[in-house]
Short mmCIF file of N, CA and C in Angstrom, two decimals:
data_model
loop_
_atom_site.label_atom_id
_atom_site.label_comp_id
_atom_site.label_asym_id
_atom_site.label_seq_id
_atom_site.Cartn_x
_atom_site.Cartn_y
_atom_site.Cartn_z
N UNK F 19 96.06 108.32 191.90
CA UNK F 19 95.62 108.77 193.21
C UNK F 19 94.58 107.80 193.73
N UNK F 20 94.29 107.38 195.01
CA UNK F 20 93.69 106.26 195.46
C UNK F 20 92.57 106.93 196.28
N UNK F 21 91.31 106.26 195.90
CA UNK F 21 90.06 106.90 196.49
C UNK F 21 89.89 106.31 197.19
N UNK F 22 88.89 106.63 198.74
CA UNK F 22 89.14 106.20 199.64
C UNK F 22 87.51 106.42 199.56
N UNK F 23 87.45 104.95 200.39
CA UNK F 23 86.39 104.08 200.62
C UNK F 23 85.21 104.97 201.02
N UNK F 24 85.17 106.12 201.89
CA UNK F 24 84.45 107.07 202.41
C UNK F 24 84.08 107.45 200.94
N UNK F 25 84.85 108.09 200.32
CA UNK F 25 84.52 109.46 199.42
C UNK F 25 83.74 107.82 197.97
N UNK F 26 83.77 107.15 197.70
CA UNK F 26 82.73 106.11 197.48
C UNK F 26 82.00 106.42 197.60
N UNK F 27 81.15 106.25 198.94
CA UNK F 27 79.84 105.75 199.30
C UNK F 27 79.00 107.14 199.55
N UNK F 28 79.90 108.13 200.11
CA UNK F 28 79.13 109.73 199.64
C UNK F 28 78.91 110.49 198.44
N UNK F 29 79.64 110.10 197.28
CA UNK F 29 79.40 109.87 195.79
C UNK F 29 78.27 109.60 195.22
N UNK F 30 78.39 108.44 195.94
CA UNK F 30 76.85 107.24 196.02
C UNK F 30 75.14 107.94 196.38
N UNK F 31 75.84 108.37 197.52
CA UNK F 31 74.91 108.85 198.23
C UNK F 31 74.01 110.14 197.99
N UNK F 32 74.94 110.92 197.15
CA UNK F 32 74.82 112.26 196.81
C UNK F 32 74.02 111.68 194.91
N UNK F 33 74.17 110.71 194.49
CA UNK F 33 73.85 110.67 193.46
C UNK F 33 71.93 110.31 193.82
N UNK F 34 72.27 109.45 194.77
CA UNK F 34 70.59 108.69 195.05
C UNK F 34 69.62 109.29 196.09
N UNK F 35 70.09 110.52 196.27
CA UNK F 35 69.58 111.06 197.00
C UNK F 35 68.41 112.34 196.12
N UNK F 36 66.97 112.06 196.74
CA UNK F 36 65.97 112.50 195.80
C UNK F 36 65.44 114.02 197.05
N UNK F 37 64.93 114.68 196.55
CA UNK F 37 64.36 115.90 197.09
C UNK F 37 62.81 115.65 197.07
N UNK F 38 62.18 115.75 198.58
CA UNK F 38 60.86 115.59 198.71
C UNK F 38 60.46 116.85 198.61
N UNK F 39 59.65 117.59 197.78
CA UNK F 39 58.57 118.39 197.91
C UNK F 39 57.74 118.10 198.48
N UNK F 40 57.08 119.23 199.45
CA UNK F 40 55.59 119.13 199.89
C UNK F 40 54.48 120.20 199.05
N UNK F 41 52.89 119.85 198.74
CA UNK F 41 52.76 120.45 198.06
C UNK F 41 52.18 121.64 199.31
N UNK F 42 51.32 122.71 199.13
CA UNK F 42 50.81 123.69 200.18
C UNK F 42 49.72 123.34 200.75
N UNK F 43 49.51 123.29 202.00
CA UNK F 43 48.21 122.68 202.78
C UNK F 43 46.93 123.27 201.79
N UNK F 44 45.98 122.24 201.80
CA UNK F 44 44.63 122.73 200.59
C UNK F 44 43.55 122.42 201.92
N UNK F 45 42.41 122.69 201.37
CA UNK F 45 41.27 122.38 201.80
C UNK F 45 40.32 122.47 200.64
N UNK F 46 40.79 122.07 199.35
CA UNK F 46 40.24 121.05 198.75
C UNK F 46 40.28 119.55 198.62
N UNK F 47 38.93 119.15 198.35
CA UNK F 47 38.97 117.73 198.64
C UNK F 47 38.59 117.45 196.81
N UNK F 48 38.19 116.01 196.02
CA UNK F 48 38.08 115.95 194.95
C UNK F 48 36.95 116.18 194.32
N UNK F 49 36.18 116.17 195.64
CA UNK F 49 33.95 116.17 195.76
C UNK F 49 34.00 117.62 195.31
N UNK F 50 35.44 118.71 195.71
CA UNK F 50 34.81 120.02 195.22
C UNK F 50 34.99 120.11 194.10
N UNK F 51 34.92 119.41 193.17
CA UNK F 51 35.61 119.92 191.52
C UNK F 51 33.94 118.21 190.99
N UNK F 52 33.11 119.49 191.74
CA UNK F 52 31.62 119.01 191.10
C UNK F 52 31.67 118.72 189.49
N UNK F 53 31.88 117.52 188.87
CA UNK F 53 31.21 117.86 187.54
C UNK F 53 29.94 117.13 187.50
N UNK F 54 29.25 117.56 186.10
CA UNK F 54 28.05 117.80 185.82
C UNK F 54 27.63 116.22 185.57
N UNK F 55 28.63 115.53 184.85
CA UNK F 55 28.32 114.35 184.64
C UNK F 55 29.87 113.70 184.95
N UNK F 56 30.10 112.18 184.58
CA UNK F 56 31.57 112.02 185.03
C UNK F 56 31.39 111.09 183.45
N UNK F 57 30.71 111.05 182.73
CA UNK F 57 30.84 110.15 181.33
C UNK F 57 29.52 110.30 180.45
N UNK F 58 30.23 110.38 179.35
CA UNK F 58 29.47 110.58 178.22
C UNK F 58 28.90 109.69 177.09
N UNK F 59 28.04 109.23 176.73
CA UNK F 59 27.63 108.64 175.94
C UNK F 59 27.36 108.78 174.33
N UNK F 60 28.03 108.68 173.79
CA UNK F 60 27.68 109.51 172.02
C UNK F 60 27.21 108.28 171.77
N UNK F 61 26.35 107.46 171.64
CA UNK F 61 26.27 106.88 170.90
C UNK F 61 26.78 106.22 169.72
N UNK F 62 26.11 106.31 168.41
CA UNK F 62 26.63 105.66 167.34
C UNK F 62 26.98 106.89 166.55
N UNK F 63 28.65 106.76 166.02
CA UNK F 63 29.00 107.76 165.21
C UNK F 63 29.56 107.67 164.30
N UNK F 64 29.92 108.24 162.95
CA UNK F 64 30.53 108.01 162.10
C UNK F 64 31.93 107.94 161.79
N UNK F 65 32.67 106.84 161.13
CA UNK F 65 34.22 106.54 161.36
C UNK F 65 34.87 107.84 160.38
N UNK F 66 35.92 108.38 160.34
CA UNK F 66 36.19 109.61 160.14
C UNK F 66 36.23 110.67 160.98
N UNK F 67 35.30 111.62 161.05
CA UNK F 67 35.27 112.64 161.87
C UNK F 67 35.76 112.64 163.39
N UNK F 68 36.45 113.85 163.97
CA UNK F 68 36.07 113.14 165.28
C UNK F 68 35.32 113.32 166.31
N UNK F 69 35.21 112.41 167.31
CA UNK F 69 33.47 112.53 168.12
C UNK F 69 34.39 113.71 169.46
N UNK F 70 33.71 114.44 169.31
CA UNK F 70 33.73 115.32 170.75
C UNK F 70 32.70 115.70 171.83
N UNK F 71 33.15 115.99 172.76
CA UNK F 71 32.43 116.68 173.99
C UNK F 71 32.62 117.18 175.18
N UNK F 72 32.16 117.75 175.64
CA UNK F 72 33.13 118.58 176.68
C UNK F 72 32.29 117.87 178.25
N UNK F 73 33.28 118.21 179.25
CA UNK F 73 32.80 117.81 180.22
C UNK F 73 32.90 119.19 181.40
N UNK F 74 31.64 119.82 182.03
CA UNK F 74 31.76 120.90 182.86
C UNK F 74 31.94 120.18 184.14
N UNK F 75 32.58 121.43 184.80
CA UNK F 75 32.75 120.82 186.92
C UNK F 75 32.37 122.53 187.49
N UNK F 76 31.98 122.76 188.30
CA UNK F 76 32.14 123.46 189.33
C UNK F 76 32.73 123.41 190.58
N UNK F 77 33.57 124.58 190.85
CA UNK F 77 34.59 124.62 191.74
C UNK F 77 33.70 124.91 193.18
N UNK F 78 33.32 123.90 194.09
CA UNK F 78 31.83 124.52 195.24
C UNK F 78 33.20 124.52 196.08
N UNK F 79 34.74 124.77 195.88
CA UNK F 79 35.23 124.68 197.49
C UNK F 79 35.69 126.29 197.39
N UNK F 80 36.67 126.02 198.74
CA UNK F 80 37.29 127.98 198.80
C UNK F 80 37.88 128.36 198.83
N UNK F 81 38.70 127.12 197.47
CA UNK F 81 40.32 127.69 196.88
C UNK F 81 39.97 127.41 195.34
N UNK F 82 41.01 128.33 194.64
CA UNK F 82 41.17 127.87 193.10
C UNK F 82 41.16 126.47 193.01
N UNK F 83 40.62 125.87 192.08
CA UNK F 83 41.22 124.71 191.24
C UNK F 83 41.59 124.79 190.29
N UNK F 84 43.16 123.73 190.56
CA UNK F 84 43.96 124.36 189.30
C UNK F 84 44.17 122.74 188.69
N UNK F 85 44.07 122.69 187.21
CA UNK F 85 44.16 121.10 187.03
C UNK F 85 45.71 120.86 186.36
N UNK F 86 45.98 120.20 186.66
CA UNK F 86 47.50 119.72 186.43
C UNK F 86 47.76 118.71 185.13
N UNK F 87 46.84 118.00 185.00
CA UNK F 87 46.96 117.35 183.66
C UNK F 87 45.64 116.56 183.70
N UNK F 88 45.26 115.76 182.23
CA UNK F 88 44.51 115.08 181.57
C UNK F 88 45.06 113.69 181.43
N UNK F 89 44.99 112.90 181.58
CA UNK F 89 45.76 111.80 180.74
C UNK F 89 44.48 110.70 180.66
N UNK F 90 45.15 110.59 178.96
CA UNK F 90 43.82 109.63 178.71
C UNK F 90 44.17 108.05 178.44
N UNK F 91 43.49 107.52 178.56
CA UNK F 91 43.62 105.70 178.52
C UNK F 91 44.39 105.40 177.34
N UNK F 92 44.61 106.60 176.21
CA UNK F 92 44.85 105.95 174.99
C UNK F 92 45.25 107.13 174.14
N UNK F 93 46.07 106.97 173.28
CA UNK F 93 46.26 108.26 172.06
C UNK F 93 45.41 108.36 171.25
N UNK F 94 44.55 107.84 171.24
CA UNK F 94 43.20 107.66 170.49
C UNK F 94 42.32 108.97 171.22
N UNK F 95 42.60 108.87 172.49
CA UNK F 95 41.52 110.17 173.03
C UNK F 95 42.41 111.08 173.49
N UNK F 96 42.07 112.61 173.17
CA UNK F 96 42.88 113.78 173.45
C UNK F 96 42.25 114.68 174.16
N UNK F 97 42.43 114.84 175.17
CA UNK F 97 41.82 115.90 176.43
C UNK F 97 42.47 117.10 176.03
N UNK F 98 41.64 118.61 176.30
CA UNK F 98 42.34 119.66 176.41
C UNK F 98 41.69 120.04 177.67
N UNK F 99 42.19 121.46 177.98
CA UNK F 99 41.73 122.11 179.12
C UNK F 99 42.81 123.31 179.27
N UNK F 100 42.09 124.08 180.28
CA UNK F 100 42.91 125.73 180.47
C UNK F 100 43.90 125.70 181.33
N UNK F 101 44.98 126.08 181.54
CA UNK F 101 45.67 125.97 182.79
C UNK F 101 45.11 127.22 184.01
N UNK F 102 44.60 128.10 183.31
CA UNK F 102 44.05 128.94 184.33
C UNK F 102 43.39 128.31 185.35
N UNK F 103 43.53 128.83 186.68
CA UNK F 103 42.95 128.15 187.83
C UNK F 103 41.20 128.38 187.68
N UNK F 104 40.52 127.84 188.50
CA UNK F 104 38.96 127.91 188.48
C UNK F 104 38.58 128.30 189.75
N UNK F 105 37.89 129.86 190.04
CA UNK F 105 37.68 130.09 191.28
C UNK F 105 36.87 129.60 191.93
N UNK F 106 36.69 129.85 193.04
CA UNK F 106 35.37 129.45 193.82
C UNK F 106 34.06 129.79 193.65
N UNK F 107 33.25 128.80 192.67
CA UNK F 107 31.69 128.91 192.42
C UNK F 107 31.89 129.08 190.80
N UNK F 108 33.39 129.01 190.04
CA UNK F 108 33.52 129.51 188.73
C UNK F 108 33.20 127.92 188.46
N UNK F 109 32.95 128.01 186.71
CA UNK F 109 32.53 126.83 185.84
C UNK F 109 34.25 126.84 185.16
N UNK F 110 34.52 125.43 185.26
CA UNK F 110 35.93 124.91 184.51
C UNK F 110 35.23 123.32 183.38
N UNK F 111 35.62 123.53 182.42
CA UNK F 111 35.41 122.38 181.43
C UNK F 111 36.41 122.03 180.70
N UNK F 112 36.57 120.68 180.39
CA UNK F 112 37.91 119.72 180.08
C UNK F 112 36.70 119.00 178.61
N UNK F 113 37.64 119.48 177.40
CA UNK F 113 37.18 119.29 176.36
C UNK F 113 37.69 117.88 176.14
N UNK F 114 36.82 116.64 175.30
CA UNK F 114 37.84 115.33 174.68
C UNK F 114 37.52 115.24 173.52
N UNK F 115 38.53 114.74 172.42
CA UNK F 115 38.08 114.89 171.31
C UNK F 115 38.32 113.27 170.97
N UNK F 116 37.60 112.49 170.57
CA UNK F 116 38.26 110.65 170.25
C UNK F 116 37.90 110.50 168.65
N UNK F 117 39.30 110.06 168.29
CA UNK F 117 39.35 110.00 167.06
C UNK F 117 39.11 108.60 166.76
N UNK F 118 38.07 108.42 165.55
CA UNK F 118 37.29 107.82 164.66
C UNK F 118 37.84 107.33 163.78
N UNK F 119 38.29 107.50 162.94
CA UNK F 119 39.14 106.98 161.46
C UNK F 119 39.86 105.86 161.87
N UNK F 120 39.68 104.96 161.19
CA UNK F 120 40.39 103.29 161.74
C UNK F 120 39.68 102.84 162.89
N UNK F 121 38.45 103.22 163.55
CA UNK F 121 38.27 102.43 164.76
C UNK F 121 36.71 102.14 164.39
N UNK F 122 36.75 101.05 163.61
CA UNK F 122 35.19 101.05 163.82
C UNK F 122 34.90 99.45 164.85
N UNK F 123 33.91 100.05 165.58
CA UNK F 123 33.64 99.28 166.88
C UNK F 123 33.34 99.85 167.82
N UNK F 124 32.41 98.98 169.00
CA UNK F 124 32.06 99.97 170.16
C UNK F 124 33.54 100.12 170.99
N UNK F 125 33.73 101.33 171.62
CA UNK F 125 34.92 101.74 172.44
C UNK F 125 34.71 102.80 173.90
N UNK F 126 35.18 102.13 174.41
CA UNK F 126 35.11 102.76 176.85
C UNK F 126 36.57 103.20 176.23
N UNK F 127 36.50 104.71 176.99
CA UNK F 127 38.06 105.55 176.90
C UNK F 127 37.97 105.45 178.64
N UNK F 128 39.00 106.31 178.93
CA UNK F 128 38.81 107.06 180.41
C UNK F 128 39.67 108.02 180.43
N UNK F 129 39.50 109.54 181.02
CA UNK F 129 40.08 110.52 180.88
C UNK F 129 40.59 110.72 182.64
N UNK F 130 41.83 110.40 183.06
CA UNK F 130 42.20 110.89 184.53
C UNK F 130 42.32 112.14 184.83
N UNK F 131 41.89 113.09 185.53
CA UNK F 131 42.32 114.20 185.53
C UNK F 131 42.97 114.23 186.95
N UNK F 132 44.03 115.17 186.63
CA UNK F 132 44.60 115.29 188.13
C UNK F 132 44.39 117.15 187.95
N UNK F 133 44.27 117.34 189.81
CA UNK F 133 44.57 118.98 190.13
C UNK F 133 44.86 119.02 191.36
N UNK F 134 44.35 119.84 191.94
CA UNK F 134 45.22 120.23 192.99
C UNK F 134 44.03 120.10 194.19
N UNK F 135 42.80 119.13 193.92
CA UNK F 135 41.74 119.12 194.82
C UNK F 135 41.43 117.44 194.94
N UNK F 136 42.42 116.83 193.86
CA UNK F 136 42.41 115.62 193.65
C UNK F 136 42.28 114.70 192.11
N UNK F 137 41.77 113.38 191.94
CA UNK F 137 41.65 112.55 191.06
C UNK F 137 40.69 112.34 190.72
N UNK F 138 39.88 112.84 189.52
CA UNK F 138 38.11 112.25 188.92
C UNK F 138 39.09 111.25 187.91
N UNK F 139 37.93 110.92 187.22
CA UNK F 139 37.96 109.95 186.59
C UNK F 139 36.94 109.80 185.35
N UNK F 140 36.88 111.01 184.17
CA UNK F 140 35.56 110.36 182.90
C UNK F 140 36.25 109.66 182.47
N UNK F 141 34.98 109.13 181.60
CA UNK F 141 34.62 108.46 180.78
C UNK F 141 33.92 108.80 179.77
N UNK F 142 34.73 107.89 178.59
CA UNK F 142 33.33 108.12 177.50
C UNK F 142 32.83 106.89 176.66
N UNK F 143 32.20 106.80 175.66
CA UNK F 143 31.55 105.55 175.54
C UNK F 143 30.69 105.92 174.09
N UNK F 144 31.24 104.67 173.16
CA UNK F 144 30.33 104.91 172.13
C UNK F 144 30.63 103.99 171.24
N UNK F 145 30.33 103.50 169.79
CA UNK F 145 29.99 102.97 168.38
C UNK F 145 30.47 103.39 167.71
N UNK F 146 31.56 102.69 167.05
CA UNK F 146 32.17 104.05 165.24
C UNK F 146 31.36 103.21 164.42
N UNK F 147 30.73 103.70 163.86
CA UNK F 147 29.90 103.07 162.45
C UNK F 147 30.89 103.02 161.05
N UNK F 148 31.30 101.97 160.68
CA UNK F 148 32.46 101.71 159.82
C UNK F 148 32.07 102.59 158.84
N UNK F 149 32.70 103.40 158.06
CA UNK F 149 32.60 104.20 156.65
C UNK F 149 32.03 103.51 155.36
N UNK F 150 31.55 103.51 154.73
CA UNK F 150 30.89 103.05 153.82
C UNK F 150 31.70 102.60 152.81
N UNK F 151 31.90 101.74 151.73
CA UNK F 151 33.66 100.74 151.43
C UNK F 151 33.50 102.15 150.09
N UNK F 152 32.37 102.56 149.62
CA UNK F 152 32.38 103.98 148.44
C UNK F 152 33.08 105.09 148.87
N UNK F 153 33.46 105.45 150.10
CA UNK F 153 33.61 106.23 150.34
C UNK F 153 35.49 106.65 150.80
N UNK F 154 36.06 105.41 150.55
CA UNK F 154 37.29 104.91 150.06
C UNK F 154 37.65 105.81 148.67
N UNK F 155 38.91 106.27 148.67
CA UNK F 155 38.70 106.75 147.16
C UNK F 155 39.21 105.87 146.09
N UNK F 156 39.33 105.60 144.97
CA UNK F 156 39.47 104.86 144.25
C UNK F 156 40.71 104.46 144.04
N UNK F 157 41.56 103.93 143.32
CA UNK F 157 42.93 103.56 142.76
C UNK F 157 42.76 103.56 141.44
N UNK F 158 42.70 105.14 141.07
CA UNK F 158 43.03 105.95 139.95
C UNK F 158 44.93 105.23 138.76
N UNK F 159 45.67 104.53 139.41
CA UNK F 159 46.50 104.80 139.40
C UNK F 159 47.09 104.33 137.34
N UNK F 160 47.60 104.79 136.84
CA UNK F 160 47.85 104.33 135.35
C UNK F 160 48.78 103.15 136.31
N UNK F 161 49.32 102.24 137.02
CA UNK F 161 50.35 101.12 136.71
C UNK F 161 49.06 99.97 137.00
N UNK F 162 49.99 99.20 136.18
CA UNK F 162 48.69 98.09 136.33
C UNK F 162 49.27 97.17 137.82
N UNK F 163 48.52 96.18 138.38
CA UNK F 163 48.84 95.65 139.54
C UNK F 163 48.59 94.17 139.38
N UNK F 164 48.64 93.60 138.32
CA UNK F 164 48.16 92.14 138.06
C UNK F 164 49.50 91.51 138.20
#
């Protein structure tokens, strides 16, 4: 059976054809999702454990904020947070936890957050203090390695 040149290019068309969502008019802007600080400083910490801290915002506008995701510079740093929305005048905090073990050296993360009032941007910032070479455990092992 012979396809005809039309039924082609509407094939085509129907394949590349994308659906625009709009999201719902806001009157939040990103200034309302106040946080307290936008980066953290731990200083010098020990390699192993991992370094955490949380970061607070207040919601000063006069809709929920609802945050949509975390994404961090690196798999090295892991953002959590609530999906529950944050009302107006409520306290919302976005926990990071940056893991230590294998990274000794000073290290700048950055945590993007997206919601529905806009794009911040932490940071965090600090020193892994290399583990001490004792604190390695030994090579117990009966085969010899010579």
């Amino acid at each position: 059976m012979a396809q005809h040149k039309g039924d082609k290019e509407s094939s085509a068309l129907s394949e590349n054809q994308q659906t625009v969502t709009t999201s719902p008019a806001t009157t939040l802007k990103a200034d309302d999702m106040a946080f307290k600080a936008l980066s953290h400083e731990f200083g010098t910490v020990p390699e192993g454990p991992d370094a955490t801290c949380e970061f607070t915002f207040v919601n000063t506008g006069k809709e929920p904020i609802i945050i949509q995701k975390a994404q961090p510079s690196c798999g090295c740093t892991v953002p959590s947070f609530s999906n529950a929305p944050v009302a107006p005048g409520a306290t919302g905090t976005i926990n990071v936890a940056y893991h230590t073990k294998g990274k000794p050296n000073p290290f700048t993360k950055t945590i993007t957050v997206v919601s529905n009032a806009g794009t911040k941007v932490l940071t965090i910032k600090g020193v892994v203090e290399k583990a001490p070479t004792g604190s390695v455990p030994e090579n117990n092992s009966m085969i010899k390695t010579n």
